[in-house]
Amino acid sequence: MLKETLAHSYPEKFDKSSNTRLDTCFSRGRGWNCMYRFSIHYLILALFLSLTACSNAVQEFQLYSTAFDLQNETAQKVLDKVANAERAHWTVLNNGNDPLRKFKPNDAAYYVVVGDPPLTASMRKTLAAAKAYNQALTGLANGESVDALMSKTTQIVSDLSAAQSDLQSAAGFADIVTIPSVVPGYLGTAKQIFSAALKGAARESFRANLLKAFPTIKKILVTYRDGTPELYYFVISSPKAVSNQQMLKDRELFASWVLLLDQTIEAMEVAVKAAMNQASRADIDALANHAIELRILAEKVKTEQNR
């Protein structure tokens, strides 16, 4: 019965010679010992195949990580535009050019062109958290230690906390940009999930929390994507004079960012599936395809911007 059970479980492995070895083993009264030896053999084989699949995913995740970083360059250019517009709008709304205006330390980021003003800073740090999230996914595929993954997650929590703080100082633009009223809830949810990940010492517990955070990260990116009409208007309606030619260039920049965000969100969804413990070869291949598509699009956009 034991022999038949093993042969039924692994029919492709039991040819005539292997059946002969089983018959000999069982005929000598060592049935349980036989089952133990053969079970260990196939357990080791399964473990080897599993590790091989994980190592095969390393290249695909590195390709994806590189593509994500490349598309992020366009996002940074968009935020540079938003930063300039934010300072200009604030100056008009708050009579910022009046030297007799009461000095407020919390408005320091608006007084000088150093770093980012609050709204822009929040968006940039949120995108930095998304980048660190991708690095954590790649770290899982690369077999990085739990300590290394925890370090990346600590950075994510830090970026999300800073983004929350900056948004609290970004009041006064509600009539133009609604992102400050929408994103805080998502930031809070994401921060809770990543904080929970830091409490789990086991690798699989960390993986589960990391994957659990994706829907919230996606909502933030979708909010930014859907908020581009407001952000574009925020930029072109800046009190600083903007020519029609410059408006067209800005429109192309924002349009490029939308296309890249759409492709990025699709690639991230596939990356999360590939990062699961039981990811199939098809999931890993799909990640490679999406990463290549994202990189090609990002490179085309970069070429157009440099013309």
Coordinates of C-alpha atoms in Angstrom, one line a residue:
M1 CA 0.0 0.0 0.0
L2 CA 2.8 2.4 0.9
K3 CA 4.6 1.7 -2.4
E4 CA 1.4 2.2 -4.4
T5 CA 0.8 5.5 -2.6
L6 CA 4.2 6.9 -3.5
A7 CA 4.0 5.7 -7.1
H8 CA 0.5 7.3 -7.4
S9 CA 1.8 10.6 -6.0
Y10 CA 4.8 10.8 -8.3
P11 CA 3.9 8.8 -11.4
E12 CA 6.4 10.6 -13.7
K13 CA 9.2 9.7 -11.3
F14 CA 8.6 6.0 -10.9
D15 CA 9.8 4.2 -14.0
K16 CA 10.5 0.5 -14.2
S17 CA 13.9 0.7 -12.4
S18 CA 12.6 2.8 -9.6
N19 CA 9.6 0.4 -9.1
T20 CA 12.1 -2.4 -8.9
R21 CA 14.1 -0.6 -6.2
L22 CA 10.8 0.0 -4.3
D23 CA 9.8 -3.7 -4.7
T24 CA 13.2 -4.8 -3.3
C25 CA 13.0 -2.3 -0.4
F26 CA 9.4 -3.2 0.5
S27 CA 10.0 -7.0 0.1
R28 CA 12.7 -6.8 2.8
G29 CA 10.2 -5.4 5.3
R30 CA 11.5 -1.9 5.3
G31 CA 8.3 -0.2 4.0
W32 CA 8.2 2.8 6.4
N33 CA 12.0 3.3 6.0
C34 CA 11.5 3.3 2.3
M35 CA 8.7 5.9 2.4
Y36 CA 10.8 8.1 4.6
R37 CA 13.9 7.9 2.3
F38 CA 11.8 8.6 -0.8
S39 CA 9.8 11.4 0.9
I40 CA 13.1 13.1 1.9
H41 CA 14.4 12.7 -1.6
Y42 CA 11.4 14.5 -3.2
L43 CA 11.2 17.1 -0.4
I44 CA 14.8 18.1 -1.2
L45 CA 14.0 18.1 -4.9
A46 CA 11.0 20.3 -4.3
L47 CA 13.0 22.7 -2.2
F48 CA 15.7 22.9 -4.9
L49 CA 13.1 23.8 -7.5
S50 CA 11.6 26.4 -5.2
L51 CA 14.9 28.1 -4.6
T52 CA 15.7 28.0 -8.3
A53 CA 12.4 29.8 -9.1
C54 CA 13.2 32.5 -6.5
S55 CA 16.7 33.0 -7.9
N56 CA 15.4 33.2 -11.4
A57 CA 13.1 36.1 -10.3
V58 CA 16.1 38.2 -9.1
Q59 CA 16.9 39.4 -12.6
E60 CA 13.3 40.3 -13.4
F61 CA 12.9 42.3 -10.2
Q62 CA 16.2 44.2 -10.8
L63 CA 14.9 45.0 -14.3
Y64 CA 11.7 46.2 -12.8
S65 CA 13.5 48.3 -10.1
T66 CA 15.6 50.0 -12.8
A67 CA 12.6 50.8 -14.9
F68 CA 10.8 52.3 -11.9
D69 CA 13.7 54.5 -11.1
L70 CA 13.8 55.7 -14.7
Q71 CA 10.2 56.7 -14.8
N72 CA 10.6 58.4 -11.5
E73 CA 12.8 61.0 -13.2
T74 CA 9.8 62.4 -15.0
A75 CA 7.9 62.6 -11.7
Q76 CA 10.7 64.7 -10.2
K77 CA 10.5 67.2 -13.1
V78 CA 6.7 67.5 -12.5
L79 CA 7.3 68.2 -8.8
D80 CA 9.9 70.8 -9.6
K81 CA 7.2 72.7 -11.6
V82 CA 4.7 72.2 -8.8
A83 CA 7.2 73.6 -6.3
N84 CA 7.7 76.8 -8.2
A85 CA 3.9 77.3 -8.7
E86 CA 3.2 76.5 -5.0
R87 CA 5.6 79.3 -3.8
A88 CA 4.2 81.8 -6.4
H89 CA 0.5 81.0 -5.3
W90 CA 1.4 81.2 -1.6
T91 CA 3.1 84.6 -2.1
V92 CA 0.0 86.1 -3.7
L93 CA -2.5 84.5 -1.3
N94 CA -0.5 85.6 1.8
N95 CA 1.0 88.9 0.7
G96 CA 4.4 87.2 1.0
N97 CA 6.3 90.1 -0.7
D98 CA 5.4 92.5 2.0
P99 CA 8.5 92.8 4.3
L100 CA 6.3 94.0 7.1
R101 CA 4.3 90.9 7.1
K102 CA 4.6 89.0 10.4
F103 CA 7.4 86.4 10.2
K104 CA 6.1 82.9 10.7
P105 CA 8.7 80.1 11.2
N106 CA 6.2 77.5 9.8
D107 CA 6.2 79.4 6.5
A108 CA 10.0 79.3 6.2
A109 CA 9.8 76.9 3.2
Y110 CA 7.9 79.6 1.3
Y111 CA 10.3 82.4 2.1
V112 CA 13.3 80.9 0.4
V113 CA 13.9 78.8 -2.7
V114 CA 15.6 76.0 -0.8
G115 CA 14.2 72.5 -0.8
D116 CA 10.4 72.1 -1.4
P117 CA 7.4 74.0 0.0
P118 CA 5.0 71.7 2.0
L119 CA 2.6 70.4 -0.7
T120 CA 5.4 69.5 -3.1
A121 CA 7.5 68.1 -0.2
S122 CA 4.7 65.8 0.8
M123 CA 4.2 64.5 -2.7
R124 CA 8.0 64.0 -3.2
K125 CA 8.3 62.1 0.0
T126 CA 5.3 59.9 -0.8
L127 CA 6.8 59.0 -4.1
A128 CA 10.1 58.3 -2.2
A129 CA 8.1 55.9 0.0
A130 CA 6.7 54.2 -3.2
K131 CA 10.3 53.8 -4.5
A132 CA 11.4 52.3 -1.2
Y133 CA 8.5 49.9 -1.3
N134 CA 9.7 48.7 -4.7
Q135 CA 13.2 48.2 -3.3
A136 CA 11.7 46.1 -0.5
L137 CA 9.9 43.9 -3.0
T138 CA 13.1 43.5 -4.9
G139 CA 14.9 42.7 -1.6
L140 CA 12.4 39.9 -1.0
A141 CA 13.2 38.4 -4.4
N142 CA 16.9 38.8 -3.9
G143 CA 16.8 36.9 -0.6
E144 CA 17.9 39.9 1.5
S145 CA 18.1 39.4 5.2
V146 CA 15.1 40.4 7.4
D147 CA 17.3 43.1 8.9
A148 CA 18.0 44.7 5.5
L149 CA 14.3 44.5 4.7
M150 CA 13.4 46.1 8.0
S151 CA 15.8 49.0 7.2
K152 CA 14.0 49.7 4.0
T153 CA 10.6 49.6 5.7
T154 CA 11.9 52.0 8.4
Q155 CA 12.7 54.4 5.6
I156 CA 9.2 54.0 4.2
V157 CA 7.6 54.8 7.6
S158 CA 9.9 57.8 7.9
D159 CA 8.9 59.1 4.4
L160 CA 5.2 58.6 5.1
S161 CA 5.5 60.4 8.5
A162 CA 7.2 63.3 6.9
A163 CA 4.6 63.5 4.1
Q164 CA 1.8 63.6 6.7
S165 CA 3.6 66.4 8.5
D166 CA 4.2 68.4 5.4
L167 CA 0.5 68.1 4.3
Q168 CA -0.6 69.7 7.5
S169 CA 1.3 72.8 6.5
A170 CA 0.0 72.9 3.0
A171 CA -3.3 74.6 3.7
G172 CA -4.6 77.5 1.5
F173 CA -4.8 75.7 -1.9
A174 CA -8.1 73.8 -1.4
D175 CA -9.8 75.8 -4.2
I176 CA -7.2 74.6 -6.7
V177 CA -5.7 71.3 -5.5
T178 CA -7.7 68.7 -3.5
I179 CA -4.8 66.3 -3.0
P180 CA -4.1 67.6 0.6
S181 CA -7.7 66.6 1.6
V182 CA -7.6 63.1 0.0
V183 CA -4.2 61.7 0.6
P184 CA -3.8 62.0 4.4
G185 CA -6.1 59.0 5.1
Y186 CA -4.1 56.8 2.7
L187 CA -0.8 57.9 4.2
G188 CA -2.1 57.0 7.7
T189 CA -3.3 53.5 6.6
A190 CA -0.1 52.8 4.8
K191 CA 2.0 53.9 7.8
Q192 CA 0.0 51.5 10.1
I193 CA 0.6 48.5 7.8
F194 CA 4.3 49.2 7.4
S195 CA 4.7 49.8 11.1
A196 CA 3.1 46.4 11.7
A197 CA 5.6 44.9 9.3
L198 CA 8.4 46.2 11.5
K199 CA 7.0 44.2 14.5
G200 CA 7.1 40.9 12.7
A201 CA 10.5 39.2 12.9
A202 CA 9.5 36.2 10.6
R203 CA 10.2 36.7 6.9
E204 CA 6.8 35.4 5.8
S205 CA 5.0 37.7 8.3
F206 CA 7.0 40.6 6.8
R207 CA 6.1 39.5 3.3
A208 CA 2.4 39.3 4.1
N209 CA 2.4 42.9 5.5
L210 CA 4.4 44.2 2.6
L211 CA 1.9 42.8 0.1
K212 CA -1.0 44.0 2.2
A213 CA 0.2 47.6 1.8
F214 CA 0.0 47.5 -2.0
P215 CA -3.7 48.5 -2.4
T216 CA -3.0 51.7 -0.3
I217 CA 0.1 52.5 -2.2
K218 CA -1.8 52.1 -5.4
K219 CA -4.6 54.4 -4.2
I220 CA -2.1 57.1 -3.6
L221 CA -0.6 56.8 -7.0
V222 CA -4.0 56.8 -8.6
T223 CA -4.9 59.9 -6.6
Y224 CA -1.9 61.7 -8.0
R225 CA -2.7 60.4 -11.5
D226 CA -6.3 61.6 -11.3
G227 CA -5.2 64.8 -9.7
T228 CA -3.0 65.9 -12.7
P229 CA -5.6 68.2 -14.2
E230 CA -5.6 70.2 -11.0
L231 CA -1.8 70.1 -10.7
Y232 CA -1.5 71.2 -14.3
Y233 CA -3.8 74.1 -13.8
F234 CA -2.0 74.9 -10.5
V235 CA 1.2 75.2 -12.6
I236 CA -0.1 77.2 -15.6
S237 CA -2.2 79.5 -13.4
S238 CA 0.9 80.5 -11.5
P239 CA 1.1 84.3 -10.8
K240 CA 4.4 84.2 -12.6
A241 CA 4.0 84.9 -16.3
V242 CA 3.9 81.7 -18.3
S243 CA 4.0 81.8 -22.1
N244 CA 1.7 79.7 -24.3
Q245 CA 4.7 77.8 -25.6
Q246 CA 5.7 77.0 -22.0
M247 CA 2.2 75.8 -21.2
L248 CA 2.3 73.4 -24.1
K249 CA 5.6 72.0 -22.8
D250 CA 4.2 71.7 -19.3
R251 CA 1.1 69.9 -20.7
E252 CA 3.4 67.4 -22.5
L253 CA 5.3 66.8 -19.3
F254 CA 2.1 66.1 -17.3
A255 CA 0.8 63.9 -20.1
S256 CA 4.0 61.9 -20.0
W257 CA 3.8 61.5 -16.3
V258 CA 0.2 60.2 -16.6
L259 CA 1.3 57.6 -19.1
L260 CA 4.2 56.5 -16.9
L261 CA 2.0 56.3 -13.8
D262 CA -0.5 54.1 -15.7
Q263 CA 2.3 51.8 -16.8
T264 CA 3.9 51.9 -13.3
I265 CA 0.7 50.9 -11.5
E266 CA 0.3 47.9 -13.9
A267 CA 3.9 46.9 -13.3
M268 CA 3.6 47.2 -9.6
E269 CA 0.5 44.9 -9.6
V270 CA 2.5 42.3 -11.4
A271 CA 5.5 42.8 -9.1
V272 CA 3.3 42.1 -6.1
K273 CA 2.1 38.9 -7.6
A274 CA 5.6 37.8 -8.4
A275 CA 6.7 38.6 -4.8
M276 CA 4.2 36.2 -3.4
N277 CA 5.6 33.0 -1.9
Q278 CA 4.0 30.7 -4.5
A279 CA 4.6 32.9 -7.5
S280 CA 4.5 31.0 -10.8
R281 CA 6.9 31.2 -13.7
A282 CA 4.2 33.0 -15.6
D283 CA 4.0 35.7 -12.9
I284 CA 7.7 36.2 -13.1
D285 CA 7.7 36.3 -16.9
A286 CA 4.9 38.8 -16.8
L287 CA 6.9 41.0 -14.5
A288 CA 9.8 41.0 -17.0
N289 CA 7.5 42.0 -19.8
H290 CA 5.9 44.9 -17.8
A291 CA 9.3 46.1 -16.7
I292 CA 10.6 46.2 -20.3
E293 CA 7.5 48.0 -21.4
L294 CA 7.9 50.6 -18.6
R295 CA 11.5 51.1 -19.3
I296 CA 10.9 51.6 -23.1
L297 CA 8.2 54.1 -22.3
A298 CA 10.4 56.0 -19.8
E299 CA 13.3 56.1 -22.2
K300 CA 11.1 57.5 -25.0
V301 CA 9.7 60.1 -22.7
K302 CA 13.2 61.1 -21.5
T303 CA 14.3 61.4 -25.2
E304 CA 11.4 63.7 -26.0
Q305 CA 12.1 65.9 -23.0
N306 CA 15.7 66.3 -23.9
R307 CA 14.9 67.5 -27.5

